């Protein structure tokens, strides 16, 4: 699995992670660190579907090593939507390779998600009052222009149907 990290994410991971130079794929995942209400949050997004997982108030210790964190967040996000853990491909935390971001479309969609998340969190009274599960479902159930105005959940469902024998 390729995890395409923003510069900010690479800074938070720390050290000098080995980066691979591979062609972009709709199977790639993107990771960014954003600050909401002054707290570090991590947004993970699947390229092909824009299926996302936003984790609020993340300590740096959780992100090292990054593989276990990414695996647990993706599996938790899929299961919260009633989807199988392999709905977006085989995610082996031991096989995660880091790369730099390559898709402006995905990065733009991620920025839109952060704006929606900030607005939702503000309307719910801040991080302490925010229902994170509901927020994540909202992000996954919001149509996105970058993928033909389909929702990430619709795109994952289509993918599952097309993979059935």
mmCIF file of C-alpha atoms in Angstrom:
data_model
loop_
_atom_site.group_PDB
_atom_site.id
_atom_site.type_symbol
_atom_site.label_atom_id
_atom_site.label_comp_id
_atom_site.label_asym_id
_atom_site.label_seq_id
_atom_site.Cartn_x
_atom_site.Cartn_y
_atom_site.Cartn_z
ATOM 1 C CA UNK A 1 0.000 0.000 0.000
ATOM 2 C CA UNK A 2 1.233 3.473 -0.868
ATOM 3 C CA UNK A 3 0.603 6.251 1.659
ATOM 4 C CA UNK A 4 1.139 9.631 0.026
ATOM 5 C CA UNK A 5 2.037 12.124 2.733
ATOM 6 C CA UNK A 6 1.956 15.891 2.685
ATOM 7 C CA UNK A 7 5.104 17.699 3.825
ATOM 8 C CA UNK A 8 3.373 18.491 7.106
ATOM 9 C CA UNK A 9 2.616 14.796 7.670
ATOM 10 C CA UNK A 10 6.216 13.838 6.910
ATOM 11 C CA UNK A 11 7.414 16.467 9.404
ATOM 12 C CA UNK A 12 5.162 15.028 12.120
ATOM 13 C CA UNK A 13 6.275 11.457 11.404
ATOM 14 C CA UNK A 14 9.805 12.713 11.933
ATOM 15 C CA UNK A 15 13.147 11.166 11.208
ATOM 16 C CA UNK A 16 14.054 10.627 7.603
ATOM 17 C CA UNK A 17 11.453 8.204 6.288
ATOM 18 C CA UNK A 18 12.352 6.346 3.126
ATOM 19 C CA UNK A 19 10.146 7.608 0.313
ATOM 20 C CA UNK A 20 9.381 5.619 -2.814
ATOM 21 C CA UNK A 21 8.955 7.197 -6.229
ATOM 22 C CA UNK A 22 6.074 5.350 -7.860
ATOM 23 C CA UNK A 23 3.421 6.375 -10.362
ATOM 24 C CA UNK A 24 0.136 7.512 -8.814
ATOM 25 C CA UNK A 25 -2.663 4.985 -8.532
ATOM 26 C CA UNK A 26 -6.323 5.194 -7.597
ATOM 27 C CA UNK A 27 -5.415 2.655 -4.891
ATOM 28 C CA UNK A 28 -3.120 5.128 -3.067
ATOM 29 C CA UNK A 29 -4.015 6.646 0.265
ATOM 30 C CA UNK A 30 -3.248 10.254 1.200
ATOM 31 C CA UNK A 31 -2.396 11.537 4.676
ATOM 32 C CA UNK A 32 -2.315 15.055 6.032
ATOM 33 C CA UNK A 33 -2.012 16.678 9.427
ATOM 34 C CA UNK A 34 -4.385 19.571 10.019
ATOM 35 C CA UNK A 35 -5.039 21.693 13.070
ATOM 36 C CA UNK A 36 -8.589 22.151 14.279
ATOM 37 C CA UNK A 37 -9.200 24.237 17.393
ATOM 38 C CA UNK A 38 -5.435 24.159 17.914
ATOM 39 C CA UNK A 39 -5.326 20.358 18.090
ATOM 40 C CA UNK A 40 -3.454 18.056 15.734
ATOM 41 C CA UNK A 41 -5.802 15.992 13.580
ATOM 42 C CA UNK A 42 -5.061 13.451 10.842
ATOM 43 C CA UNK A 43 -7.027 13.043 7.642
ATOM 44 C CA UNK A 44 -6.609 9.855 5.595
ATOM 45 C CA UNK A 45 -8.225 9.692 2.142
ATOM 46 C CA UNK A 46 -8.385 6.930 -0.485
ATOM 47 C CA UNK A 47 -7.585 8.299 -3.943
ATOM 48 C CA UNK A 48 -10.132 6.417 -6.061
ATOM 49 C CA UNK A 49 -13.155 6.857 -3.808
ATOM 50 C CA UNK A 50 -12.219 9.769 -1.520
ATOM 51 C CA UNK A 51 -13.312 7.548 1.379
ATOM 52 C CA UNK A 52 -11.888 9.270 4.441
ATOM 53 C CA UNK A 53 -11.042 8.938 8.090
ATOM 54 C CA UNK A 54 -10.554 12.045 10.213
ATOM 55 C CA UNK A 55 -9.042 11.510 13.640
ATOM 56 C CA UNK A 56 -9.245 14.420 16.070
ATOM 57 C CA UNK A 57 -6.655 15.420 18.679
ATOM 58 C CA UNK A 58 -3.938 12.929 17.713
ATOM 59 C CA UNK A 59 -0.763 12.646 19.750
ATOM 60 C CA UNK A 60 2.477 12.267 17.820
ATOM 61 C CA UNK A 61 3.196 8.998 19.643
ATOM 62 C CA UNK A 62 0.228 7.368 17.893
ATOM 63 C CA UNK A 63 1.757 8.123 14.502
ATOM 64 C CA UNK A 64 5.015 6.299 15.122
ATOM 65 C CA UNK A 65 5.236 3.865 13.514
ATOM 66 C CA UNK A 66 2.784 5.132 10.950
ATOM 67 C CA UNK A 67 1.788 1.725 9.534
ATOM 68 C CA UNK A 68 -0.116 0.486 12.568
ATOM 69 C CA UNK A 69 -1.923 3.784 12.984
ATOM 70 C CA UNK A 70 -3.006 3.956 9.328
ATOM 71 C CA UNK A 71 -4.144 0.338 9.309
ATOM 72 C CA UNK A 72 -6.243 0.703 12.456
ATOM 73 C CA UNK A 73 -7.889 3.934 11.310
ATOM 74 C CA UNK A 74 -8.787 2.610 7.858
ATOM 75 C CA UNK A 75 -10.187 -0.668 9.173
ATOM 76 C CA UNK A 76 -12.147 1.150 11.910
ATOM 77 C CA UNK A 77 -13.564 3.598 9.339
ATOM 78 C CA UNK A 78 -14.651 0.838 6.952
ATOM 79 C CA UNK A 79 -16.227 -1.221 9.728
ATOM 80 C CA UNK A 80 -18.091 1.829 11.064
ATOM 81 C CA UNK A 81 -19.842 2.014 7.684
ATOM 82 C CA UNK A 82 -20.626 -1.717 7.635
ATOM 83 C CA UNK A 83 -17.967 -2.384 5.005
ATOM 84 C CA UNK A 84 -15.468 -5.257 5.012
ATOM 85 C CA UNK A 85 -11.898 -4.387 6.030
ATOM 86 C CA UNK A 86 -10.642 -5.210 2.531
ATOM 87 C CA UNK A 87 -13.256 -3.095 0.702
ATOM 88 C CA UNK A 88 -10.504 -0.799 -0.557
ATOM 89 C CA UNK A 89 -7.869 -3.443 -1.147
ATOM 90 C CA UNK A 90 -5.479 -5.375 1.003
ATOM 91 C CA UNK A 91 -4.125 -3.119 3.721
ATOM 92 C CA UNK A 92 -1.100 -4.704 5.315
ATOM 93 C CA UNK A 93 0.450 -2.328 7.842
ATOM 94 C CA UNK A 94 3.815 -4.065 7.372
ATOM 95 C CA UNK A 95 3.767 -3.259 3.647
ATOM 96 C CA UNK A 96 2.950 0.461 3.808
ATOM 97 C CA UNK A 97 5.375 2.503 1.749
ATOM 98 C CA UNK A 98 5.553 6.278 1.987
ATOM 99 C CA UNK A 99 5.582 8.627 -0.978
ATOM 100 C CA UNK A 100 5.009 12.298 -1.659
ATOM 101 C CA UNK A 101 1.563 13.517 -2.713
ATOM 102 C CA UNK A 102 0.925 13.642 -6.461
ATOM 103 C CA UNK A 103 -2.760 14.462 -7.030
ATOM 104 C CA UNK A 104 -3.951 18.039 -6.771
ATOM 105 C CA UNK A 105 -7.489 16.753 -7.109
ATOM 106 C CA UNK A 106 -7.197 14.609 -3.983
ATOM 107 C CA UNK A 107 -5.459 17.403 -2.064
ATOM 108 C CA UNK A 108 -8.200 19.842 -3.070
ATOM 109 C CA UNK A 109 -10.858 17.386 -1.928
ATOM 110 C CA UNK A 110 -9.014 16.945 1.360
ATOM 111 C CA UNK A 111 -9.008 20.722 1.845
ATOM 112 C CA UNK A 112 -12.773 20.774 1.235
ATOM 113 C CA UNK A 113 -13.234 18.006 3.818
ATOM 114 C CA UNK A 114 -11.240 19.970 6.400
ATOM 115 C CA UNK A 115 -13.352 23.083 5.785
ATOM 116 C CA UNK A 116 -16.556 21.047 6.248
ATOM 117 C CA UNK A 117 -15.124 19.388 9.368
ATOM 118 C CA UNK A 118 -14.103 22.721 10.921
ATOM 119 C CA UNK A 119 -17.554 24.142 10.268
ATOM 120 C CA UNK A 120 -19.277 21.086 11.734
ATOM 121 C CA UNK A 121 -17.024 21.034 14.791
ATOM 122 C CA UNK A 122 -17.595 24.759 15.382
ATOM 123 C CA UNK A 123 -21.379 24.286 15.096
ATOM 124 C CA UNK A 124 -21.228 21.473 17.660
ATOM 125 C CA UNK A 125 -19.399 23.597 20.210
ATOM 126 C CA UNK A 126 -15.803 22.550 19.531
ATOM 127 C CA UNK A 127 -13.857 19.314 19.671
ATOM 128 C CA UNK A 128 -15.276 18.291 23.051
ATOM 129 C CA UNK A 129 -18.862 18.423 21.788
ATOM 130 C CA UNK A 130 -18.217 16.862 18.420
ATOM 131 C CA UNK A 131 -19.597 13.444 17.562
ATOM 132 C CA UNK A 132 -16.607 12.140 15.588
ATOM 133 C CA UNK A 133 -18.465 9.127 14.182
ATOM 134 C CA UNK A 134 -21.247 11.348 12.838
ATOM 135 C CA UNK A 135 -18.703 13.817 11.422
ATOM 136 C CA UNK A 136 -16.825 11.058 9.598
ATOM 137 C CA UNK A 137 -20.054 9.605 8.212
ATOM 138 C CA UNK A 138 -21.041 13.093 7.007
ATOM 139 C CA UNK A 139 -17.714 13.450 5.163
ATOM 140 C CA UNK A 140 -18.132 10.017 3.554
ATOM 141 C CA UNK A 141 -21.739 10.712 2.564
ATOM 142 C CA UNK A 142 -21.117 14.121 0.968
ATOM 143 C CA UNK A 143 -20.986 14.269 -2.844
ATOM 144 C CA UNK A 144 -17.653 15.333 -4.263
ATOM 145 C CA UNK A 145 -17.178 17.100 -7.581
ATOM 146 C CA UNK A 146 -13.780 15.478 -8.099
ATOM 147 C CA UNK A 147 -15.506 12.100 -8.474
ATOM 148 C CA UNK A 148 -18.567 13.043 -10.534
ATOM 149 C CA UNK A 149 -20.595 14.231 -7.529
ATOM 150 C CA UNK A 150 -20.841 10.718 -6.149
ATOM 151 C CA UNK A 151 -20.340 10.199 -2.439
ATOM 152 C CA UNK A 152 -17.353 8.203 -1.210
ATOM 153 C CA UNK A 153 -19.767 5.599 0.178
ATOM 154 C CA UNK A 154 -21.429 5.226 -3.235
ATOM 155 C CA UNK A 155 -18.033 4.777 -4.885
ATOM 156 C CA UNK A 156 -16.972 2.106 -2.394
ATOM 157 C CA UNK A 157 -20.303 0.303 -2.893
ATOM 158 C CA UNK A 158 -19.899 0.386 -6.678
ATOM 159 C CA UNK A 159 -16.430 -1.011 -6.298
ATOM 160 C CA UNK A 160 -17.655 -3.881 -4.131
ATOM 161 C CA UNK A 161 -20.426 -4.738 -6.595
ATOM 162 C CA UNK A 162 -18.025 -4.733 -9.571
ATOM 163 C CA UNK A 163 -15.609 -7.053 -7.750
ATOM 164 C CA UNK A 164 -18.227 -9.729 -7.057
ATOM 165 C CA UNK A 165 -17.946 -12.779 -9.297
#
